Coordinates of C-alpha atoms and ligand atoms in Angstrom, one line a residue:
M38 CA 209.8 52.2 92.1
F39 CA 207.0 53.5 94.2
G40 CA 203.6 52.0 94.1
R41 CA 204.7 48.5 93.4
R42 CA 204.2 47.0 96.9
I43 CA 201.3 48.1 99.0
G44 CA 199.6 47.1 102.2
V45 CA 195.8 47.6 102.4
D46 CA 193.8 47.9 105.6
L47 CA 190.3 47.3 104.4
G48 CA 188.4 48.5 107.5
T49 CA 184.7 48.9 108.2
A50 CA 185.3 52.5 109.0
N51 CA 188.4 53.5 107.1
V52 CA 190.6 52.2 104.3
L53 CA 194.3 52.9 104.6
V54 CA 196.9 52.2 102.1
Y55 CA 200.6 51.9 102.9
V56 CA 203.2 52.1 100.1
K57 CA 206.6 50.7 100.7
G58 CA 209.1 53.6 100.8
R59 CA 206.4 56.2 101.2
G60 CA 204.3 55.3 104.3
V61 CA 200.6 55.6 104.7
V62 CA 199.4 57.6 101.6
I63 CA 195.7 57.0 101.8
N64 CA 193.5 57.2 104.8
E65 CA 189.8 57.7 103.9
P66 CA 186.5 56.5 105.2
S67 CA 185.2 53.3 103.6
V68 CA 182.1 55.1 102.2
V69 CA 180.8 55.2 98.6
A70 CA 178.0 57.3 97.2
V71 CA 176.1 55.5 94.5
A72 CA 173.5 56.9 92.0
Q73 CA 170.4 54.7 92.3
R74 CA 169.4 55.1 88.7
D75 CA 172.3 53.3 87.0
N76 CA 174.4 52.2 90.0
T77 CA 177.3 54.5 89.0
I78 CA 179.7 55.7 91.7
V79 CA 179.2 59.4 92.6
A80 CA 182.0 59.7 95.1
V81 CA 184.4 57.6 97.2
G82 CA 186.0 58.2 100.6
N83 CA 186.2 61.7 102.1
D84 CA 183.9 63.1 99.4
A85 CA 181.3 60.4 100.0
R86 CA 181.4 60.8 103.8
E87 CA 180.5 64.5 103.5
M88 CA 177.3 63.3 101.9
L89 CA 176.2 60.9 104.7
G90 CA 172.7 61.7 105.8
R91 CA 172.5 64.6 103.3
T92 CA 171.8 63.1 99.9
P93 CA 168.6 63.3 97.9
G94 CA 166.8 59.9 97.6
A95 CA 168.4 59.2 94.2
I96 CA 171.9 59.0 95.7
Q97 CA 172.7 56.4 98.3
V98 CA 175.7 56.5 100.6
I99 CA 176.9 53.0 101.3
R100 CA 179.4 51.5 103.7
P101 CA 180.4 48.4 101.7
M102 CA 182.2 46.7 104.5
R103 CA 180.3 45.4 107.6
D104 CA 181.8 43.8 110.6
G105 CA 185.1 43.6 108.9
V106 CA 183.9 41.6 105.9
I107 CA 182.5 42.6 102.5
A108 CA 178.8 43.3 102.6
D109 CA 178.5 44.7 99.1
Y110 CA 181.0 43.2 96.7
L111 CA 180.8 45.4 93.7
T112 CA 180.9 48.6 95.7
T113 CA 184.0 47.3 97.6
E114 CA 185.7 46.5 94.3
A115 CA 184.9 50.0 93.0
M116 CA 186.2 51.6 96.2
L117 CA 189.4 49.6 96.0
R118 CA 189.9 50.4 92.3
Y119 CA 189.6 54.0 93.1
F120 CA 192.1 53.9 96.0
I121 CA 194.6 51.6 94.2
G122 CA 194.2 53.8 91.1
K123 CA 195.1 56.9 93.1
I124 CA 198.5 55.3 93.9
T125 CA 199.4 53.5 90.7
G126 CA 197.9 56.0 88.3
R127 CA 194.9 54.9 86.4
F128 CA 196.6 53.7 83.3
S129 CA 199.6 52.0 84.8
L130 CA 200.5 48.7 83.2
I131 CA 202.4 47.5 86.2
K132 CA 200.1 45.9 88.7
P133 CA 201.0 46.4 92.4
E134 CA 201.8 43.6 94.7
V135 CA 199.1 43.8 97.4
M136 CA 198.8 42.5 100.9
V137 CA 195.3 43.0 102.3
C138 CA 194.2 42.2 105.8
V139 CA 191.2 40.0 106.8
P140 CA 189.8 39.4 110.3
A141 CA 191.3 36.4 112.0
G142 CA 188.0 34.6 112.1
V143 CA 186.8 35.0 108.5
T144 CA 185.6 32.0 106.4
G145 CA 187.3 30.8 103.3
V146 CA 184.6 32.3 101.2
E147 CA 184.8 35.7 102.9
Q148 CA 188.6 35.7 102.4
R149 CA 188.3 34.7 98.8
A150 CA 185.9 37.6 98.2
V151 CA 188.5 40.1 99.6
Q152 CA 191.2 38.6 97.3
D153 CA 188.9 38.7 94.3
A154 CA 187.9 42.3 95.0
C155 CA 191.6 43.3 95.2
E156 CA 192.5 41.5 92.0
A157 CA 189.5 42.9 90.1
A158 CA 190.6 46.3 91.4
G159 CA 194.0 46.0 89.8
A160 CA 196.2 44.0 92.2
R161 CA 198.7 41.5 90.9
R162 CA 197.5 37.9 91.2
P163 CA 197.4 36.4 93.7
A164 CA 196.4 39.1 96.1
N165 CA 198.0 38.1 99.4
V166 CA 196.1 38.1 102.7
V167 CA 197.3 38.5 106.3
P168 CA 195.2 38.1 109.4
E169 CA 194.5 41.5 110.8
P170 CA 195.8 40.9 114.4
L171 CA 199.1 39.8 112.9
A172 CA 199.3 42.9 110.6
A173 CA 198.4 45.1 113.6
A174 CA 201.2 43.5 115.7
I175 CA 203.8 43.9 112.9
G176 CA 202.7 47.5 112.4
A177 CA 203.0 48.1 116.1
R178 CA 206.6 46.9 115.9
I179 CA 206.0 44.0 118.1
P180 CA 208.8 41.4 117.6
V181 CA 206.4 38.7 116.2
A182 CA 209.1 36.4 114.9
A183 CA 210.3 35.4 118.4
P184 CA 208.9 32.4 120.3
H185 CA 207.2 34.7 122.8
G186 CA 203.5 35.4 123.4
H187 CA 202.3 38.9 122.5
M188 CA 198.8 40.1 122.9
I189 CA 197.3 42.6 120.5
V190 CA 193.8 44.1 120.7
D191 CA 192.5 46.0 117.7
I192 CA 189.4 48.1 118.3
G193 CA 188.0 49.3 115.0
G194 CA 184.6 50.6 113.9
G195 CA 182.7 47.4 113.6
R196 CA 184.8 44.8 115.4
T197 CA 187.2 44.3 118.2
E198 CA 189.8 41.6 117.6
A199 CA 192.0 40.3 120.4
A200 CA 194.8 37.8 119.7
V201 CA 197.9 36.2 121.1
I202 CA 200.6 36.0 118.6
S203 CA 203.9 34.0 118.5
M204 CA 206.3 33.3 115.6
Y205 CA 204.1 34.9 113.0
G206 CA 201.2 32.8 114.0
I207 CA 197.9 33.4 115.8
V208 CA 197.7 31.1 118.8
V209 CA 194.3 32.2 120.1
S210 CA 192.0 34.9 118.9
E211 CA 188.5 36.3 119.6
S212 CA 186.5 38.7 117.6
V213 CA 183.4 40.5 118.9
R214 CA 181.1 42.8 116.9
V215 CA 181.5 45.5 119.5
A216 CA 183.8 48.4 118.8
G217 CA 183.6 52.1 117.9
D218 CA 180.2 52.0 116.2
R219 CA 178.6 50.3 119.1
L220 CA 180.0 53.0 121.4
D221 CA 178.3 55.6 119.2
E222 CA 175.1 53.7 119.3
A223 CA 175.2 53.5 123.1
I224 CA 175.7 57.3 123.2
T225 CA 172.8 57.9 120.8
N226 CA 170.5 55.7 123.0
Y227 CA 171.6 57.4 126.2
V228 CA 171.0 60.9 124.8
K229 CA 167.6 59.8 123.6
R230 CA 166.6 58.3 127.0
R231 CA 168.2 60.9 129.2
H232 CA 167.6 64.1 127.2
N233 CA 164.8 63.2 124.9
L234 CA 167.0 64.2 122.0
L235 CA 167.5 62.4 118.8
I236 CA 171.0 62.7 117.4
G237 CA 172.7 61.3 114.3
E238 CA 175.6 58.8 114.3
R239 CA 178.1 61.4 113.3
T240 CA 177.1 63.6 116.3
A241 CA 177.3 60.7 118.6
E242 CA 180.8 59.9 117.3
E243 CA 181.7 63.6 117.8
L244 CA 180.7 63.5 121.4
K245 CA 182.7 60.3 122.0
I246 CA 185.8 61.8 120.5
A247 CA 185.4 65.3 122.1
I248 CA 184.7 64.3 125.7
G249 CA 184.4 60.5 125.9
S250 CA 186.5 58.6 128.4
A251 CA 186.5 54.9 129.3
V252 CA 186.9 55.6 133.0
P253 CA 185.5 58.7 134.9
M254 CA 187.9 61.6 134.6
E255 CA 188.7 64.1 137.4
E256 CA 187.9 67.0 135.2
D257 CA 184.3 66.7 133.8
L258 CA 184.3 68.0 130.2
T259 CA 181.1 69.2 128.5
Y260 CA 180.0 69.4 124.9
S261 CA 176.9 70.8 123.3
V262 CA 175.1 68.8 120.7
R263 CA 172.2 69.6 118.5
G264 CA 169.5 67.2 117.6
R265 CA 165.7 66.8 117.4
D266 CA 163.6 67.1 120.5
Q267 CA 161.6 63.9 120.7
I268 CA 158.6 65.7 122.3
T269 CA 158.3 68.9 120.3
G270 CA 159.9 67.5 117.1
L271 CA 162.0 70.7 116.8
P272 CA 165.8 71.2 116.8
K273 CA 167.3 71.6 120.3
T274 CA 170.7 72.0 121.8
V275 CA 171.7 70.0 124.9
T276 CA 174.9 70.0 126.9
V277 CA 176.3 66.6 127.6
T278 CA 179.1 65.8 130.2
S279 CA 181.9 63.3 129.9
I280 CA 180.6 61.4 132.9
E281 CA 177.4 60.8 131.0
V282 CA 179.2 59.6 127.9
C283 CA 181.4 57.4 130.1
Q284 CA 178.3 55.8 131.7
A285 CA 176.6 55.3 128.3
M286 CA 179.6 53.4 127.0
Q287 CA 180.2 51.0 130.0
D288 CA 178.2 48.0 128.7
A289 CA 179.9 48.0 125.3
L290 CA 183.3 48.5 126.9
Q291 CA 182.7 45.5 129.1
A292 CA 182.0 43.4 126.0
I293 CA 185.4 44.4 124.7
I294 CA 187.0 43.5 128.1
G295 CA 185.1 40.1 127.9
A296 CA 186.8 39.3 124.5
I297 CA 190.3 40.0 126.0
R298 CA 189.5 37.9 129.0
S299 CA 188.3 35.0 126.8
V300 CA 191.6 35.1 124.8
L301 CA 193.6 35.0 128.0
E302 CA 191.6 32.1 129.4
R303 CA 192.4 30.0 126.3
T304 CA 196.1 31.0 126.0
P305 CA 198.6 28.2 126.9
P306 CA 200.3 29.0 130.2
E307 CA 203.8 29.8 128.9
L308 CA 202.4 32.3 126.4
A309 CA 200.0 33.8 129.0
S310 CA 203.0 34.4 131.3
D311 CA 204.8 36.2 128.4
V312 CA 201.7 38.4 128.0
V313 CA 201.7 39.2 131.7
D314 CA 205.3 40.3 131.4
R315 CA 205.0 42.2 128.2
G316 CA 201.6 43.7 128.5
I317 CA 198.7 44.1 126.0
V318 CA 199.1 46.4 123.0
L319 CA 196.2 48.4 121.6
T320 CA 195.6 49.4 118.0
G321 CA 192.8 50.7 115.8
G322 CA 190.8 53.9 116.1
G323 CA 189.2 52.7 119.3
A324 CA 192.6 52.8 121.0
L325 CA 192.3 56.6 120.9
L326 CA 189.4 56.6 123.3
R327 CA 190.6 58.4 126.4
N328 CA 191.8 56.1 129.2
I329 CA 190.9 52.9 127.4
D330 CA 194.3 51.6 128.4
R331 CA 193.6 52.4 132.0
L332 CA 190.3 50.6 131.9
I333 CA 191.8 47.5 130.5
T334 CA 194.7 47.5 132.9
Q335 CA 192.3 47.9 135.8
E336 CA 189.9 45.2 134.7
I337 CA 192.4 42.6 133.4
G338 CA 195.2 43.3 135.8
I339 CA 197.8 43.3 133.0
P340 CA 199.5 46.5 131.8
C341 CA 198.1 47.8 128.6
Y342 CA 199.8 50.1 126.1
I343 CA 198.6 52.1 123.1
A344 CA 200.7 51.5 120.0
D345 CA 202.3 54.5 118.2
N346 CA 199.9 55.8 115.6
P347 CA 197.4 53.1 116.4
T348 CA 195.2 53.7 113.4
D349 CA 198.0 53.1 111.0
C350 CA 199.4 49.8 112.4
V351 CA 197.3 47.4 110.3
A352 CA 198.1 49.1 106.9
I353 CA 201.8 49.4 107.8
G354 CA 202.0 45.8 109.1
A355 CA 200.3 44.5 106.0
G356 CA 202.9 46.3 103.8
I357 CA 205.8 44.9 105.9
A358 CA 204.2 41.5 105.9
L359 CA 204.8 41.3 102.1
E360 CA 208.5 40.9 102.9
H361 CA 207.8 37.9 105.2
L362 CA 205.3 35.9 103.2
D363 CA 207.2 32.6 103.7
L364 CA 207.2 33.0 107.5
I365 CA 203.6 33.8 107.6
K366 CA 202.7 30.9 105.4
R367 CA 204.8 28.6 107.5
A368 CA 203.0 29.7 110.7
R369 CA 199.5 28.9 109.3
P370 CA 197.9 25.7 110.6
P371 CA 197.6 22.9 108.0
E372 CA 193.9 23.4 107.7
G373 CA 191.5 25.9 108.9
E374 CA 189.4 28.8 107.9
W375 CA 191.1 32.1 107.1
F376 CA 194.0 30.6 105.1
A377 CA 191.9 28.0 103.3
S378 CA 192.7 29.5 99.9
F379 CA 195.9 31.4 100.8
Ligands
ADP235 P1 188.1 50.0 111.0 O1 189.4 49.2 111.2 O2 186.9 49.3 111.4 O3 188.1 50.7 109.7 P2 189.4 52.2 112.6 O4 190.5 51.4 113.2 O5 189.7 53.1 111.6 O6 188.2 51.2 112.2 O7 188.6 52.9 113.8 C1 187.4 53.6 113.6 C2 186.8 53.8 115.0 O8 187.7 54.5 115.8 C3 185.5 54.6 114.8 O9 184.5 54.0 115.6 C4 185.9 56.0 115.4 O10 184.8 56.6 116.0 C5 186.9 55.6 116.4 N1 187.8 56.7 116.8 C6 188.6 57.4 116.0 N2 189.3 58.4 116.7 C7 188.8 58.3 118.0 C8 189.1 59.0 119.2 N3 189.9 60.0 119.2 N4 188.5 58.6 120.3 C9 187.6 57.6 120.3 N5 187.3 56.8 119.2 C10 187.9 57.2 118.0
MG236 MG1 190.8 48.1 111.4

């Protein structure tokens, strides 16, 4: 029956739900609109995102996940209940078996909070967790069972996670709080400095997606954005070029490169040599930035590839991971952080 086994990618920017036999059925922004007066939920996901920056004071639009972990527990739970309910039907008596991802570096407490939120939202107990890089690798169809090193880099909204994986285990990982959001911020700051124009976060993201490139492109694209002139205080339209966006993003991109480098430096030689042979695989929404693969190949000197459907990998991988629970548990170290209460 459908809806019984599901994989959840609880991201800072987007929540995706994969249902075995049906594929990714939910892909919505992790945004919730809450009425201040009595804390009731006004809207979740796409509907709530439409309200970002446009609500009256009495309604607040919240992103309940920050840096890959839960920042606002009750809102996260409500959001999960809404999404899980969409799949199972609100009055279903059969609770779905859930696998949810957590960042590789989370603490036991943070992980427990994610499990609790899933269970409170209707998942069968215990809600299972899988480290995000492993889910990403499985979803990217990397043969993670083999005793070979594979490097996966997931660039999301709030966080970039780089990891080397072998035999269902994470050998080395590094997580930095620099990813898509930081690129948007860098663009906002650049436009403010260079054009005296204040733009919102959605406009900055639009610029990044429309004309952004990690390395300078031969063809310089342009894009017009509207914002508020810092000097006159009035609305103004400015044309921005992709070279400018590329420049604006360089520092943040270097921080992402730094995380990859740091993982490679700590990877045991046999596995590092596998990575050199097999290349680096990119997942997450940030993998869609133009030429990000080229920048990484240039800077690290190892070929870099973008996974098919990079934004879906974590959810798909989490769903598939439900079938390999034993192998995943076997690969966990005897004590540590993210699996403390597995
Ligand atoms: P999370 O796992 O944190 O929820 P996602 O993997 O969904 O994040 O990625 C979201 C990020 O990907 C956002 O910062 C978004 O701007 C970025 N993104 C999505 N599409 C593109 C694109 N075509 N080019 C560049 N960045 C993109
Ligand atoms: Mg993600």
